[in-house]
Amino acid sequence: METQAFQKVYTKITNITKATIQLKAQGIGNEEMAIVNGRLGQVVKIFGDDVTLQIFSGTEGIPTNAEVVFLGRPPQLKVSDQLAGRFFNAYGQPIDGGPEVEGETRDIGSPSVNPVRRKQPSQLIATGIAGIDLNNSLVTGQKIPFFADPDQPYNQVMANVALRAEADKIILGGMGLSNDDYLFFKNVFDNAGALDRIVSFVNTTDNPPVERLLVPDMALTAAEYFAVDKNEKVLVLLTDMTLFADALSIVSNRMDQIPSKDSMPGSLYSDLARIYEKAVQFPEGGSITIIAVTTLSGGDITHAIPDNTGYITEGQLFLRRDTEIGKVIVDPFRSLSRLKQLVIGKQTRTDHPQVMNAAVRLFADAANARTKMENGFDLSDYDERTLEYAKAYSDKLLAIDVNVDTEAMLDISWGLFRNFFSKAEVGIKQEFVEKYWEEK
Amino acid sequence: MERKNKTTGKVAGIIANLVTVEVDGPVAQNEICFIQHQESDLMAEVIKIIGNSAYVQVFESTRGLKVGTNVVFEGHMLEVTLGPGILSKNYDGLQNDLDKMKGVFLKRGDYTDPLDRDKIWSFTPIAKAGDEVAAGDWLGEVHENGMPHKIMVPFKLEGSYKVKRVVAAGDYKVDDTIAIIEDKEGQELPVTMVQKWPVKMAVRAYKEKPRPFKPLETGVRCIDTLNPITEGGTGFIPGPFGTGKTVLQHAISKQAEADIVIIAACGERANEVVEIFSEFPELEDPRTGKKLIERTTIIANTSNMPVAAREASVYTAMALGEYYRSMGLRVLLMADSTSRWAQALREMSNRLEELPGPDAFPMDLSAIVSNFYSRAGYVYLNNGSTGSITFIGTVSPAGGNLKEPVTESTRKAARCFYGLSQARADSKRYPAIDAIDSYSKYLEYPEVQEYLVSNVGEAWLGNVLDAKDILLRGKEAQEQINILGDDGVPIDFHMRFWKSELIDFVILQQDAFDKIDASTPMERQEYMLSKILDIAHAKLKFDNFDEVQNFFKQLINQFKQMNYSEFKSEKFNNYEVELSDMLKERMN
Ligand SMILES: Nc1ncnc2c1ncn2[C@@H]1O[C@H](COP(=O)(O)OP(=O)(O)OP(=O)(O)O)[C@@H](O)[C@H]1O
Ligand SMILES: [Mg+2]
């Protein structure tokens, strides 16, 4: 690891806790990095001569006479085109056996884009998955997580989306990734022949959890290089942000901060927003789109992590198993893409918004009918039809294994309307009914 | 707190953006200081003083900051700069002009001038030599984007003054002296077009603040028809994430009858601000024919911008609002989301290790929120003109639970409550305002009732209450149907339920993204409501509940087509004729 001349070396640590050490030192900058017995740490508090460092990999075994070397800089990443195709750990060090990257050194966690230098996102990302393209269209420059219980195949869906998205670069930020999932991503990208478009920063379950805190900033610093310097369309995948937030709470608890809801730090909203807000569309054509994963516990979206995430991101894609058809679907009720109105009916067929809404409304009627049935009541003819419709809709459109273009999704929807309902029951603007109701 | 020599100090401690400074002289609570970090000065505000230690919250990242760095105290609190040229500007929370900043990324310590000093304004005097004037009185006016912009006696001046001279009509820059006024001691004071005001203090340069009495038309049916807000009124929109707070606020700011719109994007998404930047220059104000952006000012302190400036941003917005209100204008002020502001307060209070209140928010949260909301209002200015600030804030309750401290505090402060419901949003019943739980206290004001009777119609108030009753009874009927089953209740229950659905689909639900449906003028709202109520009170005959359901679905579909058509257009009229035919079949 780096050591240079004029670096200050200290050997007298005064206090040690599980996550932090404290020592007397002068001329130290806030958030500066240091090496403590070979481990990386960062300054989190200075009072007079007392400097407190957070040690990312924990303080186990650090003696009071350990060597502390201050590096005089915040965490950094070297950026250049050499990043492409490479795998790194949370500190930006290669883990694929390849050489160090040469390039310009940049501080990670850099300032935000001036809002007036942004452009309104407007380019549709087609994924072939109707639960996304039809009901929750994605747009470049958007930030959106998958909300899913840990047993859902979110990483697979995310990999599919990434490969179909036609991005110039895909940047994977893995946090607490199991080794199997890490290898899964590697294989999928490799098999797709996409490895040279991928940059990965990975913290696996084998690594100390607090190191994860660096992963999103590393990934986004690389993303900003490609999006700003190279005007590229960059897709950033962050999985699993729940484990990132858990690391935040570990640190704040160890530093005796007052926890707010669900033992999360009071700053959780700002901490997450700082990351997600890196999603951006630039006028020059470059963009950063963030697709993340937030795992839930028992589908509970009121927990502080999904709750704060929902308040930050531009919608969420909710995966759940539909027992009626035995497949995983993108739940149309709890999923939302807030940027969809920028593209649907504009870059897609004009009937898209109305068809989408009608289809979901009828699906909701089916849910009501099912409740009725479960409560032992007779079903009306309309109820029966909605149930039939819901099955077909789930199977042909909501299931994550669907892969067709948007035009076909709309035609399939009209087909379902026609099969199960009257025009008045569907309740779509007349001009569209006239155009699409009859089979072509 | 004017001082001869500036107090200085040195940084003694740093935790995140809370910095302790050892000072060598007097400092004041909320005083502004600059930390001279390397090449950039970092702005900060004093939030606590103990002995010689001033605790300051820095409005920027403190990365790299070292103990011993010099600090200079400015002798004033956080101030806004007021003068012509504020409209259509994009400011950050501290009123820096974002467009003047260079580069793609925000640079810390980059502070830009809120006004354009070289711009020429064509000035016309209003006051004349010999006039007695006080703070807020009008000395002259310029035209800002076609809007009369008054140049006033600075708000900071106390007592009364005599006008010595006002310059002749002509072209001036903002820093030119446009008047000389004289105080009681004969001391002369030059007045320019620029003045400063501390954002956390309320401007009180008006004669009287009566109760609001005049409804403010927003074009949103759920608000205007059922729970109207007033000019100078206050309201809040709580709702879980994704239920439509921002879309509703944007709709109101596009459509409401206001002269000036100030939008504080407080700790929310940058893309939502970009949406305003990109859409408002294209959209026309139907009343003036001008572009919406010309009457709009945006304060953008998005969630990734420094947390401490988030708190400042809502105050900056309010102070700008008060400035325009003093010119006799109707200001609409929006803050999205006040919860982010409360969270900023919480982060700081925790860092100061203050005793936490519920959910770790500061103990005085309620007082802070009330204090802020009370700055809105309708006023009579000293010269008898009127002006108003209508304030609507959103609240983002943690976990969607309305019993949390920010929602509860705001409920005490705001007079209108527009609660968004998760269930309505899930079933895409937008705007997802829960019409039964929501309320407008203004509807109970006799002066508001009087206004509605004489301006909308004799029957209006009765109709509104009637509609509310139908909604409530429909909900009760639905609960019964769910418990007892379709066959287990009399057919009358189904009728009640479907009448409430009719109101829901035709009046409450409104497509914010449809050109015509998005905004409904009061006349049309009145027409549609009475039409719906006629049906609700008509004697309709059905043999079974299936018939009820089918019939009302057809009605709803027909009404929706009307909602999508130009009012009283041929299309609209045709749908209406078809509608009466459908009804005739059912009546006998
Ligand atoms: N009136 C409406 N008409 C149609 N769609 C709407 C309407 N209101 C909201 N929506 C839909 O809901 C989405 C979320 O709305 P919005 O962004 O206003 O939510 P929010 O309450 O501000 O959420 P957050 O608290 O996370 O900011 C919109 O992107 C849009 O798709
Ligand atoms: Mg919002």
mmCIF file of N, CA and C in Angstrom, chain A residues 27-31 45-48 74 107-108 111-121 141 224 260 266-267 269-270 273 277 282 302 307 310-314 316 333 338 341 354 372 377-378 382 427-430, chain B residues 12-14 20 62-67 98-99 101 103-106 239-242 267-271 274-275 277-278 303-304 310 340 343 347 396-399 426 482-486 513-514 549 553 557 561 564 575:
data_model
loop_
_atom_site.group_PDB
_atom_site.id
_atom_site.type_symbol
_atom_site.label_atom_id
_atom_site.label_comp_id
_atom_site.label_asym_id
_atom_site.label_seq_id
_atom_site.Cartn_x
_atom_site.Cartn_y
_atom_site.Cartn_z
ATOM 1 N N GLY A 27 -2.629 18.615 12.586
ATOM 2 C CA GLY A 27 -2.653 18.927 11.155
ATOM 3 C C GLY A 27 -3.399 17.909 10.319
ATOM 4 N N ILE A 28 -4.368 17.245 10.939
ATOM 5 C CA ILE A 28 -5.111 16.203 10.228
ATOM 6 C C ILE A 28 -6.415 16.785 9.673
ATOM 7 N N GLY A 29 -6.781 16.400 8.456
ATOM 8 C CA GLY A 29 -8.011 16.898 7.840
ATOM 9 C C GLY A 29 -9.173 15.964 8.115
ATOM 10 N N ASN A 30 -10.382 16.537 8.169
ATOM 11 C CA ASN A 30 -11.568 15.715 8.361
ATOM 12 C C ASN A 30 -11.748 14.772 7.166
ATOM 13 N N GLU A 31 -12.183 13.550 7.443
ATOM 14 C CA GLU A 31 -12.421 12.519 6.423
ATOM 15 C C GLU A 31 -11.144 12.027 5.745
ATOM 16 N N LYS A 45 -13.830 12.272 13.369
ATOM 17 C CA LYS A 45 -14.051 13.282 14.409
ATOM 18 C C LYS A 45 -12.703 13.851 14.812
ATOM 19 N N ILE A 46 -12.646 15.172 14.979
ATOM 20 C CA ILE A 46 -11.417 15.791 15.470
ATOM 21 C C ILE A 46 -11.812 16.739 16.582
ATOM 22 N N PHE A 47 -11.130 16.646 17.708
ATOM 23 C CA PHE A 47 -11.349 17.659 18.729
ATOM 24 C C PHE A 47 -10.001 18.062 19.307
ATOM 25 N N GLY A 48 -9.560 19.278 18.982
ATOM 26 C CA GLY A 48 -8.215 19.678 19.391
ATOM 27 C C GLY A 48 -7.212 18.723 18.782
ATOM 28 N N PRO A 74 -8.689 12.052 1.147
ATOM 29 C CA PRO A 74 -9.885 11.218 1.351
ATOM 30 C C PRO A 74 -9.772 9.954 0.499
ATOM 31 N N ASP A 107 -11.142 11.905 -5.953
ATOM 32 C CA ASP A 107 -11.762 11.666 -4.646
ATOM 33 C C ASP A 107 -13.111 11.012 -4.875
ATOM 34 N N ILE A 108 -13.442 10.010 -4.060
ATOM 35 C CA ILE A 108 -14.791 9.449 -4.187
ATOM 36 C C ILE A 108 -15.738 10.240 -3.285
ATOM 37 N N PRO A 111 -18.769 16.187 -4.900
ATOM 38 C CA PRO A 111 -19.976 17.017 -4.832
ATOM 39 C C PRO A 111 -21.030 16.618 -5.869
ATOM 40 N N SER A 112 -22.220 17.199 -5.685
ATOM 41 C CA SER A 112 -23.349 16.860 -6.548
ATOM 42 C C SER A 112 -23.307 17.671 -7.829
ATOM 43 N N VAL A 113 -24.031 17.169 -8.800
ATOM 44 C CA VAL A 113 -24.207 17.912 -10.043
ATOM 45 C C VAL A 113 -25.105 19.112 -9.754
ATOM 46 N N ASN A 114 -24.736 20.254 -10.279
ATOM 47 C CA ASN A 114 -25.589 21.430 -10.186
ATOM 48 C C ASN A 114 -26.911 21.115 -10.896
ATOM 49 N N PRO A 115 -28.055 21.262 -10.180
ATOM 50 C CA PRO A 115 -29.328 20.869 -10.803
ATOM 51 C C PRO A 115 -29.580 21.552 -12.150
ATOM 52 N N VAL A 116 -29.086 22.770 -12.329
ATOM 53 C CA VAL A 116 -29.364 23.439 -13.603
ATOM 54 C C VAL A 116 -28.490 22.903 -14.740
ATOM 55 N N ARG A 117 -27.526 22.050 -14.411
ATOM 56 C CA ARG A 117 -26.705 21.439 -15.466
ATOM 57 C C ARG A 117 -27.237 20.065 -15.853
ATOM 58 N N ARG A 118 -28.359 19.677 -15.273
ATOM 59 C CA ARG A 118 -28.965 18.407 -15.633
ATOM 60 C C ARG A 118 -29.932 18.594 -16.785
ATOM 61 N N LYS A 119 -30.268 17.479 -17.399
ATOM 62 C CA LYS A 119 -31.295 17.505 -18.431
ATOM 63 C C LYS A 119 -32.419 16.589 -17.958
ATOM 64 N N GLN A 120 -33.634 16.895 -18.370
ATOM 65 C CA GLN A 120 -34.737 16.028 -17.985
ATOM 66 C C GLN A 120 -34.586 14.670 -18.681
ATOM 67 N N PRO A 121 -34.621 13.574 -17.902
ATOM 68 C CA PRO A 121 -34.496 12.252 -18.520
ATOM 69 C C PRO A 121 -35.607 12.053 -19.544
ATOM 70 N N GLY A 141 -31.106 7.836 -16.653
ATOM 71 C CA GLY A 141 -30.971 8.891 -15.651
ATOM 72 C C GLY A 141 -31.873 8.664 -14.453
ATOM 73 N N GLU A 224 -19.247 8.271 -12.993
ATOM 74 C CA GLU A 224 -19.150 9.681 -13.389
ATOM 75 C C GLU A 224 -18.038 9.892 -14.409
ATOM 76 N N SER A 260 -32.599 6.500 15.177
ATOM 77 C CA SER A 260 -34.015 6.799 14.983
ATOM 78 C C SER A 260 -34.693 5.478 14.633
ATOM 79 N N GLY A 266 -30.164 8.609 12.229
ATOM 80 C CA GLY A 266 -31.093 9.684 11.851
ATOM 81 C C GLY A 266 -30.775 10.258 10.478
ATOM 82 N N SER A 267 -29.535 10.028 10.030
ATOM 83 C CA SER A 267 -29.132 10.598 8.745
ATOM 84 C C SER A 267 -29.351 9.626 7.588
ATOM 85 N N TYR A 269 -31.733 8.965 5.570
ATOM 86 C CA TYR A 269 -32.299 9.555 4.349
ATOM 87 C C TYR A 269 -31.209 10.279 3.553
ATOM 88 N N SER A 270 -30.440 11.127 4.219
ATOM 89 C CA SER A 270 -29.404 11.887 3.510
ATOM 90 C C SER A 270 -28.311 10.973 2.992
ATOM 91 N N ALA A 273 -29.725 9.248 -0.040
ATOM 92 C CA ALA A 273 -30.010 10.207 -1.109
ATOM 93 C C ALA A 273 -28.724 10.630 -1.821
ATOM 94 N N GLU A 277 -28.925 10.065 -5.732
ATOM 95 C CA GLU A 277 -29.021 11.293 -6.518
ATOM 96 C C GLU A 277 -27.890 11.434 -7.536
ATOM 97 N N PHE A 282 -27.161 13.951 -18.545
ATOM 98 C CA PHE A 282 -26.463 15.179 -18.921
ATOM 99 C C PHE A 282 -26.922 15.626 -20.308
ATOM 100 N N THR A 302 -42.601 -0.721 5.263
ATOM 101 C CA THR A 302 -42.605 0.407 6.196
ATOM 102 C C THR A 302 -41.343 0.429 7.044
ATOM 103 N N ASP A 307 -38.493 2.273 3.359
ATOM 104 C CA ASP A 307 -39.285 3.498 3.479
ATOM 105 C C ASP A 307 -38.469 4.709 3.017
ATOM 106 N N GLY A 310 -37.786 4.511 -0.692
ATOM 107 C CA GLY A 310 -38.945 4.875 -1.505
ATOM 108 C C GLY A 310 -39.117 6.379 -1.619
ATOM 109 N N TYR A 311 -38.768 7.087 -0.577
ATOM 110 C CA TYR A 311 -38.874 8.544 -0.595
ATOM 111 C C TYR A 311 -37.783 9.188 -1.454
ATOM 112 N N ILE A 312 -36.751 8.419 -1.791
ATOM 113 C CA ILE A 312 -35.624 8.981 -2.535
ATOM 114 C C ILE A 312 -35.661 8.597 -4.005
ATOM 115 N N THR A 313 -35.950 7.317 -4.256
ATOM 116 C CA THR A 313 -35.829 6.818 -5.617
ATOM 117 C C THR A 313 -37.033 7.232 -6.453
ATOM 118 N N GLU A 314 -36.911 7.026 -7.757
ATOM 119 C CA GLU A 314 -38.000 7.374 -8.651
ATOM 120 C C GLU A 314 -38.834 6.128 -8.924
ATOM 121 N N GLN A 316 -40.263 2.087 -7.536
ATOM 122 C CA GLN A 316 -39.679 0.829 -7.102
ATOM 123 C C GLN A 316 -40.344 -0.293 -7.875
ATOM 124 N N PHE A 333 -49.393 -3.281 -8.332
ATOM 125 C CA PHE A 333 -49.919 -2.342 -7.332
ATOM 126 C C PHE A 333 -48.805 -1.637 -6.585
ATOM 127 N N ARG A 338 -41.730 6.526 -11.564
ATOM 128 C CA ARG A 338 -42.252 7.889 -11.610
ATOM 129 C C ARG A 338 -41.845 8.630 -12.853
ATOM 130 N N GLN A 341 -44.113 8.694 -17.095
ATOM 131 C CA GLN A 341 -44.936 9.619 -17.884
ATOM 132 C C GLN A 341 -44.118 10.490 -18.832
ATOM 133 N N GLN A 354 -53.337 4.861 -21.207
ATOM 134 C CA GLN A 354 -54.713 4.437 -20.902
ATOM 135 C C GLN A 354 -54.809 2.917 -20.772
ATOM 136 N N LYS A 372 -63.638 -11.563 -1.952
ATOM 137 C CA LYS A 372 -65.033 -11.966 -1.825
ATOM 138 C C LYS A 372 -65.134 -13.487 -1.765
ATOM 139 N N PHE A 377 -68.388 -15.597 -0.335
ATOM 140 C CA PHE A 377 -69.536 -15.005 -1.000
ATOM 141 C C PHE A 377 -69.629 -15.466 -2.436
ATOM 142 N N ASP A 378 -70.880 -15.342 -2.970
ATOM 143 C CA ASP A 378 -71.071 -15.670 -4.385
ATOM 144 C C ASP A 378 -70.384 -14.634 -5.251
ATOM 145 N N TYR A 382 -69.303 -10.645 -13.495
ATOM 146 C CA TYR A 382 -68.163 -9.761 -13.692
ATOM 147 C C TYR A 382 -66.963 -10.238 -12.864
ATOM 148 N N GLY A 427 -63.436 1.092 -20.088
ATOM 149 C CA GLY A 427 -63.439 2.525 -19.808
ATOM 150 C C GLY A 427 -62.225 3.290 -20.305
ATOM 151 N N ILE A 428 -61.876 3.084 -21.573
ATOM 152 C CA ILE A 428 -60.747 3.809 -22.154
ATOM 153 C C ILE A 428 -61.286 4.885 -23.081
ATOM 154 N N LYS A 429 -60.545 5.952 -23.257
ATOM 155 C CA LYS A 429 -60.908 7.032 -24.167
ATOM 156 C C LYS A 429 -61.400 6.460 -25.493
ATOM 157 N N GLN A 430 -62.470 7.045 -25.984
ATOM 158 C CA GLN A 430 -63.117 6.467 -27.146
ATOM 159 C C GLN A 430 -62.212 6.367 -28.376
ATOM 160 N N ALA B 12 -11.757 24.444 16.419
ATOM 161 C CA ALA B 12 -11.212 23.624 17.502
ATOM 162 C C ALA B 12 -11.656 22.174 17.408
ATOM 163 N N GLY B 13 -12.773 21.921 16.728
ATOM 164 C CA GLY B 13 -13.253 20.538 16.628
ATOM 165 C C GLY B 13 -14.173 20.364 15.435
ATOM 166 N N ILE B 14 -14.245 19.127 14.923
ATOM 167 C CA ILE B 14 -15.066 18.854 13.733
ATOM 168 C C ILE B 14 -15.736 17.487 13.881
ATOM 169 N N THR B 20 -16.733 23.288 15.996
ATOM 170 C CA THR B 20 -16.599 24.158 17.166
ATOM 171 C C THR B 20 -15.520 25.187 16.876
ATOM 172 N N THR B 62 -17.366 19.334 5.090
ATOM 173 C CA THR B 62 -16.187 19.757 5.861
ATOM 174 C C THR B 62 -14.984 18.871 5.557
ATOM 175 N N ARG B 63 -15.045 18.134 4.478
ATOM 176 C CA ARG B 63 -13.950 17.225 4.125
ATOM 177 C C ARG B 63 -12.627 18.000 4.037
ATOM 178 N N GLY B 64 -11.612 17.479 4.709
ATOM 179 C CA GLY B 64 -10.278 18.083 4.644
ATOM 180 C C GLY B 64 -10.058 19.226 5.619
ATOM 181 N N LEU B 65 -11.119 19.678 6.266
ATOM 182 C CA LEU B 65 -10.996 20.806 7.196
ATOM 183 C C LEU B 65 -10.115 20.426 8.387
ATOM 184 N N LYS B 66 -9.247 21.381 8.834
ATOM 185 C CA LYS B 66 -8.320 21.089 9.920
ATOM 186 C C LYS B 66 -8.557 21.997 11.121
ATOM 187 N N VAL B 67 -8.190 21.499 12.266
ATOM 188 C CA VAL B 67 -8.215 22.290 13.489
ATOM 189 C C VAL B 67 -7.235 23.450 13.330
ATOM 190 N N LEU B 98 -27.886 29.526 -9.134
ATOM 191 C CA LEU B 98 -27.263 28.289 -9.633
ATOM 192 C C LEU B 98 -26.764 28.437 -11.063
ATOM 193 N N ASP B 99 -27.448 29.270 -11.843
ATOM 194 C CA ASP B 99 -27.028 29.408 -13.241
ATOM 195 C C ASP B 99 -25.698 30.138 -13.377
ATOM 196 N N MET B 101 -23.138 29.599 -11.499
ATOM 197 C CA MET B 101 -22.013 28.756 -11.084
ATOM 198 C C MET B 101 -21.420 28.062 -12.292
ATOM 199 N N GLY B 103 -19.267 25.104 -14.286
ATOM 200 C CA GLY B 103 -18.974 23.679 -14.176
ATOM 201 C C GLY B 103 -20.204 22.835 -13.941
ATOM 202 N N VAL B 104 -20.038 21.546 -14.148
ATOM 203 C CA VAL B 104 -21.136 20.593 -14.013
ATOM 204 C C VAL B 104 -21.439 20.336 -12.541
ATOM 205 N N PHE B 105 -20.399 20.272 -11.729
ATOM 206 C CA PHE B 105 -20.573 19.936 -10.318
ATOM 207 C C PHE B 105 -20.578 21.188 -9.462
ATOM 208 N N LEU B 106 -21.325 21.142 -8.371
ATOM 209 C CA LEU B 106 -21.331 22.250 -7.420
ATOM 210 C C LEU B 106 -19.956 22.281 -6.748
ATOM 211 N N GLY B 239 -48.425 12.154 3.016
ATOM 212 C CA GLY B 239 -48.713 10.929 2.277
ATOM 213 C C GLY B 239 -47.475 10.068 2.177
ATOM 214 N N PRO B 240 -47.671 8.748 2.193
ATOM 215 C CA PRO B 240 -46.532 7.845 2.027
ATOM 216 C C PRO B 240 -45.840 8.096 0.691
ATOM 217 N N PHE B 241 -44.658 7.553 0.512
ATOM 218 C CA PHE B 241 -43.940 7.825 -0.735
ATOM 219 C C PHE B 241 -44.717 7.315 -1.938
ATOM 220 N N GLY B 242 -44.628 8.080 -3.007
ATOM 221 C CA GLY B 242 -45.249 7.656 -4.258
ATOM 222 C C GLY B 242 -46.749 7.826 -4.321
ATOM 223 N N GLY B 267 -34.792 19.144 0.019
ATOM 224 C CA GLY B 267 -34.361 17.785 0.313
ATOM 225 C C GLY B 267 -35.070 16.740 -0.508
ATOM 226 N N GLU B 268 -35.557 17.095 -1.703
ATOM 227 C CA GLU B 268 -36.188 16.095 -2.565
ATOM 228 C C GLU B 268 -35.338 15.875 -3.816
ATOM 229 N N ARG B 269 -35.946 15.286 -4.850
ATOM 230 C CA ARG B 269 -35.166 14.828 -6.003
ATOM 231 C C ARG B 269 -34.779 15.952 -6.963
ATOM 232 N N ALA B 270 -33.550 15.869 -7.459
ATOM 233 C CA ALA B 270 -33.098 16.870 -8.421
ATOM 234 C C ALA B 270 -33.910 16.782 -9.716
ATOM 235 N N ASN B 271 -34.252 15.561 -10.137
ATOM 236 C CA ASN B 271 -35.001 15.425 -11.396
ATOM 237 C C ASN B 271 -36.346 16.139 -11.347
ATOM 238 N N VAL B 274 -35.640 19.625 -12.167
ATOM 239 C CA VAL B 274 -35.357 19.727 -13.596
ATOM 240 C C VAL B 274 -36.669 19.736 -14.387
ATOM 241 N N GLU B 275 -37.646 18.974 -13.881
ATOM 242 C CA GLU B 275 -38.948 18.948 -14.533
ATOM 243 C C GLU B 275 -39.539 20.362 -14.569
ATOM 244 N N PHE B 277 -37.772 23.227 -14.327
ATOM 245 C CA PHE B 277 -36.910 24.002 -15.236
ATOM 246 C C PHE B 277 -37.336 23.786 -16.678
ATOM 247 N N SER B 278 -37.639 22.509 -17.018
ATOM 248 C CA SER B 278 -37.892 22.225 -18.427
ATOM 249 C C SER B 278 -39.331 22.489 -18.839
ATOM 250 N N SER B 303 -31.919 16.678 -2.220
ATOM 251 C CA SER B 303 -31.501 15.814 -1.113
ATOM 252 C C SER B 303 -30.001 15.565 -1.062
ATOM 253 N N ASN B 304 -29.318 15.738 -2.198
ATOM 254 C CA ASN B 304 -27.871 15.495 -2.192
ATOM 255 C C ASN B 304 -27.091 16.762 -1.918
ATOM 256 N N ARG B 310 -30.589 22.915 3.794
ATOM 257 C CA ARG B 310 -31.966 22.476 3.590
ATOM 258 C C ARG B 310 -32.897 23.254 4.505
ATOM 259 N N ARG B 340 -38.148 16.811 5.329
ATOM 260 C CA ARG B 340 -36.688 16.804 5.115
ATOM 261 C C ARG B 340 -36.038 17.920 5.910
ATOM 262 N N GLN B 343 -35.950 16.722 9.367
ATOM 263 C CA GLN B 343 -34.859 15.754 9.531
ATOM 264 C C GLN B 343 -33.511 16.450 9.653
ATOM 265 N N GLU B 347 -30.899 15.903 12.636
ATOM 266 C CA GLU B 347 -29.488 15.516 12.524
ATOM 267 C C GLU B 347 -28.617 16.438 13.374
ATOM 268 N N SER B 396 -43.687 13.992 4.563
ATOM 269 C CA SER B 396 -43.376 12.611 4.182
ATOM 270 C C SER B 396 -43.264 11.775 5.441
ATOM 271 N N PRO B 397 -44.389 11.260 5.947
ATOM 272 C CA PRO B 397 -44.347 10.555 7.234
ATOM 273 C C PRO B 397 -43.586 9.233 7.136
ATOM 274 N N ALA B 398 -42.718 9.006 8.105
ATOM 275 C CA ALA B 398 -41.949 7.763 8.129
ATOM 276 C C ALA B 398 -42.899 6.584 8.189
ATOM 277 N N GLY B 399 -42.689 5.623 7.295
ATOM 278 C CA GLY B 399 -43.519 4.427 7.275
ATOM 279 C C GLY B 399 -44.971 4.722 6.906
ATOM 280 N N ASP B 426 -52.544 3.094 -4.734
ATOM 281 C CA ASP B 426 -52.332 1.742 -5.250
ATOM 282 C C ASP B 426 -53.331 1.406 -6.344
ATOM 283 N N ASN B 482 -69.034 -5.705 2.034
ATOM 284 C CA ASN B 482 -67.875 -6.575 2.214
ATOM 285 C C ASN B 482 -68.099 -7.602 3.313
ATOM 286 N N ILE B 483 -68.854 -7.177 4.344
ATOM 287 C CA ILE B 483 -69.092 -8.107 5.445
ATOM 288 C C ILE B 483 -70.196 -9.107 5.098
ATOM 289 N N LEU B 484 -71.287 -8.590 4.527
ATOM 290 C CA LEU B 484 -72.470 -9.430 4.339
ATOM 291 C C LEU B 484 -72.582 -10.046 2.947
ATOM 292 N N GLY B 485 -71.789 -9.553 2.016
ATOM 293 C CA GLY B 485 -71.859 -10.090 0.664
ATOM 294 C C GLY B 485 -72.855 -9.341 -0.190
ATOM 295 N N ASP B 486 -72.698 -9.429 -1.511
ATOM 296 C CA ASP B 486 -73.551 -8.700 -2.449
ATOM 297 C C ASP B 486 -75.029 -9.009 -2.217
ATOM 298 N N PHE B 513 -52.210 14.412 -15.991
ATOM 299 C CA PHE B 513 -51.397 14.420 -17.206
ATOM 300 C C PHE B 513 -52.244 14.576 -18.471
ATOM 301 N N ASP B 514 -53.562 14.828 -18.287
ATOM 302 C CA ASP B 514 -54.413 15.084 -19.447
ATOM 303 C C ASP B 514 -54.607 16.595 -19.584
ATOM 304 N N GLN B 549 -74.683 -2.059 -10.736
ATOM 305 C CA GLN B 549 -73.263 -1.977 -11.040
ATOM 306 C C GLN B 549 -73.029 -1.645 -12.520
ATOM 307 N N LYS B 553 -71.452 1.851 -13.990
ATOM 308 C CA LYS B 553 -70.199 1.790 -14.744
ATOM 309 C C LYS B 553 -70.333 2.516 -16.068
ATOM 310 N N ASN B 557 -68.286 5.857 -17.163
ATOM 311 C CA ASN B 557 -67.554 5.897 -18.417
ATOM 312 C C ASN B 557 -67.968 7.128 -19.229
ATOM 313 N N GLN B 561 -65.647 10.486 -20.277
ATOM 314 C CA GLN B 561 -65.458 11.035 -21.628
ATOM 315 C C GLN B 561 -65.724 12.539 -21.601
ATOM 316 N N TYR B 564 -62.828 14.452 -20.233
ATOM 317 C CA TYR B 564 -61.714 14.566 -21.172
ATOM 318 C C TYR B 564 -62.001 15.526 -22.326
ATOM 319 N N TYR B 575 -71.950 13.849 -25.499
ATOM 320 C CA TYR B 575 -71.868 12.895 -24.395
ATOM 321 C C TYR B 575 -72.984 13.157 -23.403
#
